[in-house]
Short mmCIF file of C-alpha atoms in Angstrom, two decimals:
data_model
loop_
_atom_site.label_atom_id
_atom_site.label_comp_id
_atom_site.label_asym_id
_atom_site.label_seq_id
_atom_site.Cartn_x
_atom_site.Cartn_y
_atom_site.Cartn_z
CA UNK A 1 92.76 139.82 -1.51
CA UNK A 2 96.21 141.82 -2.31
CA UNK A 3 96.55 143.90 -5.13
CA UNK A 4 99.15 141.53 -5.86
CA UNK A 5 96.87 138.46 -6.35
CA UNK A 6 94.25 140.87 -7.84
CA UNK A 7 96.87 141.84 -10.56
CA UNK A 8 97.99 138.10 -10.94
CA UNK A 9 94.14 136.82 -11.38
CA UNK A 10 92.95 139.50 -13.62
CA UNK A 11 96.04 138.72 -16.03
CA UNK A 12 96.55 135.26 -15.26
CA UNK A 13 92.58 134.36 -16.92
CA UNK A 14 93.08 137.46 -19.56
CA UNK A 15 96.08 135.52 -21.02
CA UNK A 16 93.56 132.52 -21.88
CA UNK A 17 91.48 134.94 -23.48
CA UNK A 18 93.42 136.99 -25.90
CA UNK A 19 93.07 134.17 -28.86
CA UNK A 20 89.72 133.97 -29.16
CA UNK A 21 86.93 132.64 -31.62
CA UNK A 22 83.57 134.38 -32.53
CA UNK A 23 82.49 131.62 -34.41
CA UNK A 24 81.60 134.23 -37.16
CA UNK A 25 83.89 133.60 -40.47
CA UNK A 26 86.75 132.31 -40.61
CA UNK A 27 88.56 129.21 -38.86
CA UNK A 28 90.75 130.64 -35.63
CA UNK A 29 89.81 134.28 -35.33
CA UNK A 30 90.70 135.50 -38.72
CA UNK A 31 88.11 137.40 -40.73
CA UNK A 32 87.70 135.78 -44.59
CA UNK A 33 84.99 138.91 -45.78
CA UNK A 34 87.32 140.75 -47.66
CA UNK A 35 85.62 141.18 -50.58
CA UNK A 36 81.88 140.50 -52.08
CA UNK A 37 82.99 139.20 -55.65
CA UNK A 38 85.13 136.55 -53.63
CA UNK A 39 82.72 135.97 -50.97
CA UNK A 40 79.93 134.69 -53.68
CA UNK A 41 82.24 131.34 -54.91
CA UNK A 42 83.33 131.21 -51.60
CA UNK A 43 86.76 132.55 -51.97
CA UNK A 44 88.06 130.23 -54.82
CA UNK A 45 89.98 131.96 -57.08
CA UNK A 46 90.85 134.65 -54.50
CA UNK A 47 94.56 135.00 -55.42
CA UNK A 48 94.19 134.95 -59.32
CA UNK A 49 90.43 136.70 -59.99
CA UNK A 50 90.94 140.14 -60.96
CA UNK A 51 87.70 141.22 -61.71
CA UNK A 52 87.78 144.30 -59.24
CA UNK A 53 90.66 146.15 -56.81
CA UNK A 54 89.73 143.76 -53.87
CA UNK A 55 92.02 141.08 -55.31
CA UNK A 56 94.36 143.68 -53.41
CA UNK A 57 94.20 141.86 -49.79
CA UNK A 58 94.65 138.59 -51.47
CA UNK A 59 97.55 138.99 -54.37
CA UNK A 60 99.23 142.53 -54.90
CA UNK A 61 100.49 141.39 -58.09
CA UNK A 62 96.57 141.07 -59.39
CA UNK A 63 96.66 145.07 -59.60
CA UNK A 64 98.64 144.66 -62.93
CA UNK A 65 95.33 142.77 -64.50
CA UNK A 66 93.58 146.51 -63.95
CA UNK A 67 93.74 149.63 -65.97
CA UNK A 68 92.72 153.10 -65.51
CA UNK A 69 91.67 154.41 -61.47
CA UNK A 70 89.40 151.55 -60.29
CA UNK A 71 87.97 151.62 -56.17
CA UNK A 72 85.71 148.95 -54.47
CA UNK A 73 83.59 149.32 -51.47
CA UNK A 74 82.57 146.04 -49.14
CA UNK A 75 80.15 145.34 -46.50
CA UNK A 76 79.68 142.26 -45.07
CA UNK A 77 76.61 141.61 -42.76
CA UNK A 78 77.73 138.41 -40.19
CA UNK A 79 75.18 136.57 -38.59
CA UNK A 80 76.75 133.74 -36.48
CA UNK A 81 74.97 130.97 -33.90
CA UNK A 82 77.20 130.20 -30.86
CA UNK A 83 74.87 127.89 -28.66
CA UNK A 84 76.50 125.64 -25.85
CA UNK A 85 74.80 122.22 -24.94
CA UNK A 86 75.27 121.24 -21.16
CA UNK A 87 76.35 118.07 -20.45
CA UNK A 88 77.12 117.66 -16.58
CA UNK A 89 79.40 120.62 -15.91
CA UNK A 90 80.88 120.42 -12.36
CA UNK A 91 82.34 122.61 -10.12
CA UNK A 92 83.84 121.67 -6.23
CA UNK A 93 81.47 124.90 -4.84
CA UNK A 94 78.64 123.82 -6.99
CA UNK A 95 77.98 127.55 -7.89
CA UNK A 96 77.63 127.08 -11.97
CA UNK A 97 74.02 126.91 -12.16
CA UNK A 98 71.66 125.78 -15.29
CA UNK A 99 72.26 129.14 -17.46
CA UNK A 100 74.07 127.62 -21.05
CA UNK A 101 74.93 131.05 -22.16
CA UNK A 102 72.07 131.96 -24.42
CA UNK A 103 73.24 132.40 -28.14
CA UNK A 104 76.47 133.84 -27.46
CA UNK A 105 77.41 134.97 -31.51
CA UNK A 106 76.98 138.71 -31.92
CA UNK A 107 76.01 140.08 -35.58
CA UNK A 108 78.55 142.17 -36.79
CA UNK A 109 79.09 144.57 -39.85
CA UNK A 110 82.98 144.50 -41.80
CA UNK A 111 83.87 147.17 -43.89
CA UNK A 112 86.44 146.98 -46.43
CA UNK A 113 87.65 149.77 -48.56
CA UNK A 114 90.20 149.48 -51.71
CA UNK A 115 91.31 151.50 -54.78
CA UNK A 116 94.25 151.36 -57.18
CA UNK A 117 95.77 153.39 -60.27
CA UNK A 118 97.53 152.53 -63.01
CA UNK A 119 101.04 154.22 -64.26
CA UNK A 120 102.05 152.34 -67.24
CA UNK A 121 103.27 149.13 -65.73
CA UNK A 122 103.35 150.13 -62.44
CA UNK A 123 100.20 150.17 -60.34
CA UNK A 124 99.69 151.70 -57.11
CA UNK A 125 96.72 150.76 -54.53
CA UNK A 126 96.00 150.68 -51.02
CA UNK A 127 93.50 148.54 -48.94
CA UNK A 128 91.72 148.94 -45.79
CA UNK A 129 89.77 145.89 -44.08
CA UNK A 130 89.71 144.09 -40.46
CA UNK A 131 91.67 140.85 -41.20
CA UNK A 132 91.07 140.11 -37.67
CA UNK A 133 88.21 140.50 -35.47
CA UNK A 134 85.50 138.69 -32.73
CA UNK A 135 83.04 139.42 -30.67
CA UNK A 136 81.10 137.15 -28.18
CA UNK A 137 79.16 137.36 -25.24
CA UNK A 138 77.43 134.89 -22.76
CA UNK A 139 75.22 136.08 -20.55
CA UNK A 140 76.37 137.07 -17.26
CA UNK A 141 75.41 133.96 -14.59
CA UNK A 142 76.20 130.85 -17.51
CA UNK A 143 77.72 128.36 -16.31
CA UNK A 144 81.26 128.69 -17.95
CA UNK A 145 81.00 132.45 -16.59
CA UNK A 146 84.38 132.05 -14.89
CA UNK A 147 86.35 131.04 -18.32
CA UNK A 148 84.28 133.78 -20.60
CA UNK A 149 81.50 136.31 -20.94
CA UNK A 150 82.41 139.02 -23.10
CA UNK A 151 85.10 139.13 -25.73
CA UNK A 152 86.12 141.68 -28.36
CA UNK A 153 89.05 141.98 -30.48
CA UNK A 154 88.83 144.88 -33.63
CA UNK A 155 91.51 145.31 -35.96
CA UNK A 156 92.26 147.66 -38.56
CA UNK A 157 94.92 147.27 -41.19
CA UNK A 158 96.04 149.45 -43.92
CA UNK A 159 97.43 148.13 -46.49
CA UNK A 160 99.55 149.88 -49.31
CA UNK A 161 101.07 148.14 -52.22
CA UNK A 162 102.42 148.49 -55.54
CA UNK A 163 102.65 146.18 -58.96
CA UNK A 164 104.72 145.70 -61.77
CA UNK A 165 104.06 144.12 -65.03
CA UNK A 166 107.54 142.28 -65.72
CA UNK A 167 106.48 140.65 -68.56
CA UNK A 168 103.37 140.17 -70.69
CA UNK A 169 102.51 137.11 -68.82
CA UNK A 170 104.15 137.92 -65.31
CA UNK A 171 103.73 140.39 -62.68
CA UNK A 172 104.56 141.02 -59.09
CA UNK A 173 103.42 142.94 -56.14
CA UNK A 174 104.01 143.62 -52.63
CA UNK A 175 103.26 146.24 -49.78
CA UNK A 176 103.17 146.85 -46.17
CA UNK A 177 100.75 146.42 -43.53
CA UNK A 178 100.04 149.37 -40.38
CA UNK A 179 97.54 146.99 -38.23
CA UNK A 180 96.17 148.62 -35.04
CA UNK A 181 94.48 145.61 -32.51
CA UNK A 182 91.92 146.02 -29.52
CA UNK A 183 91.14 144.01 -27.12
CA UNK A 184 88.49 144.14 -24.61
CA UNK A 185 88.19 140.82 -23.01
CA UNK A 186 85.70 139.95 -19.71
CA UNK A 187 84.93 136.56 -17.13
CA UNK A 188 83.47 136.09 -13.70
CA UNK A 189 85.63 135.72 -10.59
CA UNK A 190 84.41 133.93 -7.38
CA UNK A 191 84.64 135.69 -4.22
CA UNK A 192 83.16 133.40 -1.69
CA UNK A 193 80.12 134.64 0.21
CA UNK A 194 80.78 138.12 -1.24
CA UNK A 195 79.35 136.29 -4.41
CA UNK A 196 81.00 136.87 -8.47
CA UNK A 197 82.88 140.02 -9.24
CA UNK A 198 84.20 140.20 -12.61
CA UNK A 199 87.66 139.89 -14.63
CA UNK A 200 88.34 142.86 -17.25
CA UNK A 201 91.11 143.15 -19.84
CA UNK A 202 91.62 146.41 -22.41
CA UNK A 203 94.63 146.21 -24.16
CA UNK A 204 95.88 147.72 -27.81
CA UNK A 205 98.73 148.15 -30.05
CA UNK A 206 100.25 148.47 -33.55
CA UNK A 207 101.70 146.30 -35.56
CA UNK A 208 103.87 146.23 -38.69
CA UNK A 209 103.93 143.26 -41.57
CA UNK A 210 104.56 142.97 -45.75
CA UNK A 211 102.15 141.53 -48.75
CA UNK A 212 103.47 139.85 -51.74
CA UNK A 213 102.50 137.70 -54.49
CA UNK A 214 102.54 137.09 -58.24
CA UNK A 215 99.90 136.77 -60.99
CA UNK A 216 101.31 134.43 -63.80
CA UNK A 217 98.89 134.31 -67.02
CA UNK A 218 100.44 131.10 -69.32
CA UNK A 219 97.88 131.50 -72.16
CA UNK A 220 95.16 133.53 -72.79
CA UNK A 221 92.13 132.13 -70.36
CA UNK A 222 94.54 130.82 -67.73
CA UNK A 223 95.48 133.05 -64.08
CA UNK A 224 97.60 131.62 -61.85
CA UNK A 225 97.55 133.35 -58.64
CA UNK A 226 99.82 133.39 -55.47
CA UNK A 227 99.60 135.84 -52.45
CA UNK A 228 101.19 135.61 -49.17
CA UNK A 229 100.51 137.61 -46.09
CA UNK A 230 102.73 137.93 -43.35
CA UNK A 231 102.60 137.42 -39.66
CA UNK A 232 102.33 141.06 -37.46
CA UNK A 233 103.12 141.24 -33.79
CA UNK A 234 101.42 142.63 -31.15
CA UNK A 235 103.02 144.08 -27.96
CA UNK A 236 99.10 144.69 -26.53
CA UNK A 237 99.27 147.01 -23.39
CA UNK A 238 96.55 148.18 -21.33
CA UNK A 239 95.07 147.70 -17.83
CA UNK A 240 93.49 144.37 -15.92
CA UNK A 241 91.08 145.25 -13.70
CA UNK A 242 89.43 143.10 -10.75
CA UNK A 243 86.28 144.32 -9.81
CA UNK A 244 85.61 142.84 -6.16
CA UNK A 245 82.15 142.75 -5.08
CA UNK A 246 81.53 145.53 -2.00
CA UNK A 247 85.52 146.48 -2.18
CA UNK A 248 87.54 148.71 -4.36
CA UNK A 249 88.36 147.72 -7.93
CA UNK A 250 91.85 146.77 -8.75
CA UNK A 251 93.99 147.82 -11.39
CA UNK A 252 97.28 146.72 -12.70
CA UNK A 253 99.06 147.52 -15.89
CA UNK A 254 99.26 144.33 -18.62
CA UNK A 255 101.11 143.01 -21.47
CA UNK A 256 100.89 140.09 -24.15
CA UNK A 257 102.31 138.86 -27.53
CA UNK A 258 99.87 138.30 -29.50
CA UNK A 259 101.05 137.07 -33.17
CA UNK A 260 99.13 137.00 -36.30
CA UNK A 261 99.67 133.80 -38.32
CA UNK A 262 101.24 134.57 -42.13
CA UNK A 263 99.24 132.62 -44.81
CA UNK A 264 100.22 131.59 -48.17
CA UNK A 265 97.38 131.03 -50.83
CA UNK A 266 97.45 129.60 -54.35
CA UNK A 267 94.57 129.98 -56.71
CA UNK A 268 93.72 129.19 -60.09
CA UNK A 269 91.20 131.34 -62.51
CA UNK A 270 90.25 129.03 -66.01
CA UNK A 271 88.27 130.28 -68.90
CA UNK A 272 86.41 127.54 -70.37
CA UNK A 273 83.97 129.21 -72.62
CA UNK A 274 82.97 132.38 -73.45
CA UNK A 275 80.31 132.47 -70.75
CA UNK A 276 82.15 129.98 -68.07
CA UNK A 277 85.08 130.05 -66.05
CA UNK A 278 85.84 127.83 -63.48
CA UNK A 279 88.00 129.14 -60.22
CA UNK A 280 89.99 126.74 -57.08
CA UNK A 281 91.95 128.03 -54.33
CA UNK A 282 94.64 126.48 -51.62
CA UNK A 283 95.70 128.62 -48.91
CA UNK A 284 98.00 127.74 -45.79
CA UNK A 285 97.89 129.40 -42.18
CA UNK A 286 100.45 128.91 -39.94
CA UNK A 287 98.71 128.85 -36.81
CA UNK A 288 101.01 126.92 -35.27
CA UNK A 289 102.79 130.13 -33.59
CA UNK A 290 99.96 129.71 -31.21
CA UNK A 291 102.19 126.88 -28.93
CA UNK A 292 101.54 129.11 -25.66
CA UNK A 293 100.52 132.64 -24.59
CA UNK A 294 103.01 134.53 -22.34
CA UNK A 295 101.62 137.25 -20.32
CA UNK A 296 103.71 140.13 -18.02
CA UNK A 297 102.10 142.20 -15.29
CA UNK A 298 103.72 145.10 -13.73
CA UNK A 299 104.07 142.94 -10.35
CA UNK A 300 106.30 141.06 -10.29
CA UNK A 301 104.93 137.47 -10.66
CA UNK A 302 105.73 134.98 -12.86
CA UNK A 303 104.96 135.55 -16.27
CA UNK A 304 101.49 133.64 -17.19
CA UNK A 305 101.82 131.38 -19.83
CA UNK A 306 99.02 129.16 -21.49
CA UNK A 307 99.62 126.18 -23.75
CA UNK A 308 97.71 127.06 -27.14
CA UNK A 309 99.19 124.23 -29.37
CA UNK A 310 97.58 124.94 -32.33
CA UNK A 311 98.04 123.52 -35.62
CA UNK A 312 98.46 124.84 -39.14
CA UNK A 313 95.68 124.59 -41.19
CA UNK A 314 94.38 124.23 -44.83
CA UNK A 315 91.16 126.48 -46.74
CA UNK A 316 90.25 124.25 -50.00
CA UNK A 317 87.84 126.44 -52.29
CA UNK A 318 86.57 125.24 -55.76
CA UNK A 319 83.74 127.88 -57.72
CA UNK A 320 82.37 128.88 -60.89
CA UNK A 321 81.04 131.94 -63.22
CA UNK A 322 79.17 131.97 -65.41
CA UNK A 323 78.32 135.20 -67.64
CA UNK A 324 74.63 135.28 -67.93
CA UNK A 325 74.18 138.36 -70.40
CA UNK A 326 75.69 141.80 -71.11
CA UNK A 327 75.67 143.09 -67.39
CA UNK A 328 74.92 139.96 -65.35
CA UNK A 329 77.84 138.03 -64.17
CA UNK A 330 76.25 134.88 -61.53
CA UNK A 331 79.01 132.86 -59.52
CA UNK A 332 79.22 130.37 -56.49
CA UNK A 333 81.84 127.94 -54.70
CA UNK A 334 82.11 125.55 -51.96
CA UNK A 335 84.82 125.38 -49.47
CA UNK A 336 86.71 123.26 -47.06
CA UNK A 337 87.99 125.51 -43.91
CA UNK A 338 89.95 123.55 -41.11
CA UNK A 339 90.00 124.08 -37.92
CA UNK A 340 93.51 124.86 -36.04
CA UNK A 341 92.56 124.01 -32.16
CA UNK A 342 93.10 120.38 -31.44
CA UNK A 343 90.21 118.96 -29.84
CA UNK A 344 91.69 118.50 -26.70
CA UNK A 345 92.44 122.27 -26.14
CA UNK A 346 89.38 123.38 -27.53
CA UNK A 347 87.80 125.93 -24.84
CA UNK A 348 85.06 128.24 -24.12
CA UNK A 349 87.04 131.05 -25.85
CA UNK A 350 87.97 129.02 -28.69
CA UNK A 351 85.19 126.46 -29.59
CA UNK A 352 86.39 125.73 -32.76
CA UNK A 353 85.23 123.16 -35.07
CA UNK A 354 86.07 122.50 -39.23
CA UNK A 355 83.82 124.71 -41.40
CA UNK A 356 81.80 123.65 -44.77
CA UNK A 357 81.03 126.69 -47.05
CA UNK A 358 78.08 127.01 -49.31
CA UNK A 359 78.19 130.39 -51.26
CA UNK A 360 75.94 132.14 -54.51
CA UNK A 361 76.42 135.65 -55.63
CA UNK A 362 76.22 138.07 -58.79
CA UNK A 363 77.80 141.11 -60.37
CA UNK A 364 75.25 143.36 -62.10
CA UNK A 365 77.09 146.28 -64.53
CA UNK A 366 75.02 149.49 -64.65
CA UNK A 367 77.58 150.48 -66.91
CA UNK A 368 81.06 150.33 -68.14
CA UNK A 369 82.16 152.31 -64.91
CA UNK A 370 79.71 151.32 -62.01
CA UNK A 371 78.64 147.28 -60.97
CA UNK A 372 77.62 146.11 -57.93
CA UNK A 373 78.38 142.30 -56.36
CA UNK A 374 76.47 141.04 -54.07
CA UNK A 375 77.13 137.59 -52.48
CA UNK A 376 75.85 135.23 -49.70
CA UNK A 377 77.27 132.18 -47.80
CA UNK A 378 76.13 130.00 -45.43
CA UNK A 379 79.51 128.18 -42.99
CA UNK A 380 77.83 124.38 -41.28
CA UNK A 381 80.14 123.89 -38.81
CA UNK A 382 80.94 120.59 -36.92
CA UNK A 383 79.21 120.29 -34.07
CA UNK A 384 82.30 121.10 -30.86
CA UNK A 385 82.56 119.00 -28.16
CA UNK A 386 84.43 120.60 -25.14
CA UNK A 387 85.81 119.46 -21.94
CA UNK A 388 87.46 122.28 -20.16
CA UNK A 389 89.35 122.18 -16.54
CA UNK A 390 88.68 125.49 -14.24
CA UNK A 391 92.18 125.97 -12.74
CA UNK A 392 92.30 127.11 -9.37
CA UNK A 393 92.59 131.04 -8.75
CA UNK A 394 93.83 133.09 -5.77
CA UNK A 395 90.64 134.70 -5.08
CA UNK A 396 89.21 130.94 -4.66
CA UNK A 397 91.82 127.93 -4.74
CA UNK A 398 89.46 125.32 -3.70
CA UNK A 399 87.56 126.24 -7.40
CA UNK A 400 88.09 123.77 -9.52
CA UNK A 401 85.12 122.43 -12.17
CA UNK A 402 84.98 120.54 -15.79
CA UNK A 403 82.55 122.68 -18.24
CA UNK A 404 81.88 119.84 -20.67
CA UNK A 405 79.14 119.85 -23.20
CA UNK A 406 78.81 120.32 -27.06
CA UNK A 407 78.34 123.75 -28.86
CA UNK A 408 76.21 124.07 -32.27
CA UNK A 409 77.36 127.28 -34.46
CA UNK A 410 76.91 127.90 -37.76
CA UNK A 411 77.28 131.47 -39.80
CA UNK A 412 75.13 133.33 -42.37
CA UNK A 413 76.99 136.16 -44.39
CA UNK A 414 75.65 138.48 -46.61
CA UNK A 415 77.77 141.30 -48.38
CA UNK A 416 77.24 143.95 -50.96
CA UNK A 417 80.41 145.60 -52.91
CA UNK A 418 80.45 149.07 -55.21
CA UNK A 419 82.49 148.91 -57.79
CA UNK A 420 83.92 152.53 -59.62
CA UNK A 421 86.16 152.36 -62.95
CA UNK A 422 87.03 156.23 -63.25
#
């Protein structure tokens, strides 16, 4: 094989691979576990609740309904199922085998760090979370080997923003975002009687994008909420790599767009009683940038390009709180999250299937200056069926195969969030 082909197989099965799914949070690849008060009524209310300075990733403008120097602390413990179901994958070199993959979901810890201060009307904070992130991995010989083993994107975005209190019941806020994304991405190659080599992608970048939103309080009890995050592009650069059984490895540099969708979310926060408040959100992603993935290599072929056609998609969130005494708050929500990936592109990488949230959590106050949330929430996902075509590839062009089955997945979060009034 020339380095030529190398370069164009290594890229040409990467570009499939950069939108990915861990099946962990979050429909697409984003990463909801921004914040432990939120997480425990399953994110209704995100864009209006401003009990704490994570309201900062979801709604700026919420900054103005703090005082003083406030910081929060999240960590989020992810626990996700990836299983696939066989159901008469073929191949035209019958080389798949019986190996489904093992339980290809990988537990992960999310941090999230935010703080804010106040300057009369004018508050200043800055947040710093992983909006998104994945991680997979099948085992080595599965049977969809040649579409995915290993996947891993990280991300890490900071976040500045400021507020202002326009009115009594009005405020704004926006701020920037400095995202830095990482890619490592890995699949099986067929080399004949020289047996599977493997496919490796490492590729990184940063990206620039803005946060805005307003808070809108109509009477006293009432928070309306709305936040909007934008979409930040990727120019991710790095090296493909073939690694050929008995023979040299290849290398070749490698580029891709990779675009984050913007999302626009509207929430509601409603006093009822004293003790009981009742909290809804709506929030929009526009994953429908994802129509194709164009990849360049360094040469000289054809850009790669793979048809994504995803669609936008809706997150419907309805919760409660309800203040049990003094220093113990107890909350919890249900949610609707939808997926974007038609069924008919649905993949290996991306077995993506509409989510059902069930979520419980509490805020204990040691005192006026220190509480602690805690939250849980279990996602039920639809079960995924899948029936994927392996293209041909120059190291094998007479490869072709269907890997068709089901997957079951479902997610178990726990976090814990420290909350500091100074």
């Amino acid at each position: 094989m020339t380095g030529s082909r190398g370069a164009t197989l290594a890229v040409g099965i990467a570009a499939a691979l950069l939108l990915v799914n861990s099946e962990a949070e979050a429909s697409g690849f984003a990463l909801r576990e921004q914040s432990g008060s939120m997480l425990g009524q399953a994110f209704a209310g995100q864009n209006a609740y401003t009990n704490d300075p994570s309201v900062i990733f979801f709604n700026p403008a919420g900054m103005s309904a703090l005082d003083g120097t406030q910081a929060s602390a999240i960590t989020s413990f992810i626990f996700p199922k990836n299983e696939f179901d066989d159901d008469g994958s073929t191949t035209t070199v019958g080389v798949l085998g019986t190996n489904e993959g093992g339980d290809a979901g990988v537990n992960a810890v999310v941090p999230a760090l935010y703080g804010m201060t106040s300057f009369g009307d004018f508050r200043v904070g800055i947040g710093v979370n992983a909006p998104f992130g994945l991680k997979t991995e099948y085992d080595d010989d599965w049977i969809g080997r040649y579409a995915a083993t290993t996947s891993r994107l990280k991300t890490i975005n900071v976040n500045p923003v400021i507020s202002y209190q326009v009115t009594d019941w009005f405020s704004v806020g926006g701020g920037a975002q400095i995202q830095k994304a990482d890619a490592r991405l890995t699949n099986a190659a067929f080399f004949g009687a020289a047996g599977d080599g493997q496919i490796e992608l490492q590729a990184d970048d940063i990206g620039f994008g803005l946060t805005a939103g307003a808070l809108i309080t109509p009477m006293d009890g009432t928070q309306i909420g709305i936040g909007f995050r934008s979409s930040v592009h990727h120019d991710l650069e790095g090296r493909a790599e073939v690694h050929i059984p008995g023979a040299n490895t290849i290398n070749t540099n490698a580029q891709a767009d990779l675009d984050t969708p913007e999302t626009v979310g509207l929430s509601l926060f409603q006093r009822i009683t004293d003790r009981l408040s009742l909290v809804g959100t709506v929030e929009w992603t526009n994953w429908s940038r994802f129509d194709e993935l164009r990849v360049e290599f360094d040469t000289g072929q054809p850009d790669n390009v793979t048809e994504e056609n995803w669609e936008d998609s809706y997150f419907l969130a309805l919760g409660a709180n309800y203040q049990l005494s003094q220093k113990l708050l107890l909350r919890g929500g249900v949610a609707y999250d939808q997926t974007p990936v038609p069924d008919e592109f649905r993949t290996a990488r991306v077995p993506d299937e509409d989510r059902y949230w069930l979520a419980l959590g509490a805020t204990y106050a040691f005192s006026e200056m220190i509480s602690l949330d805690v939250g849980y929430t279990h996602i039920f996902i639809k079960q995924a069926s899948i029936e994927e075509t392996f293209e041909p590839v120059p190291t094998a062009p007479a490869l072709t195969g269907t890997l068709q089955g089901e997957y079951e997945n479902s997610v178990d979060i726990f976090v814990v969030q420290a909350n500091v009034k100074f």
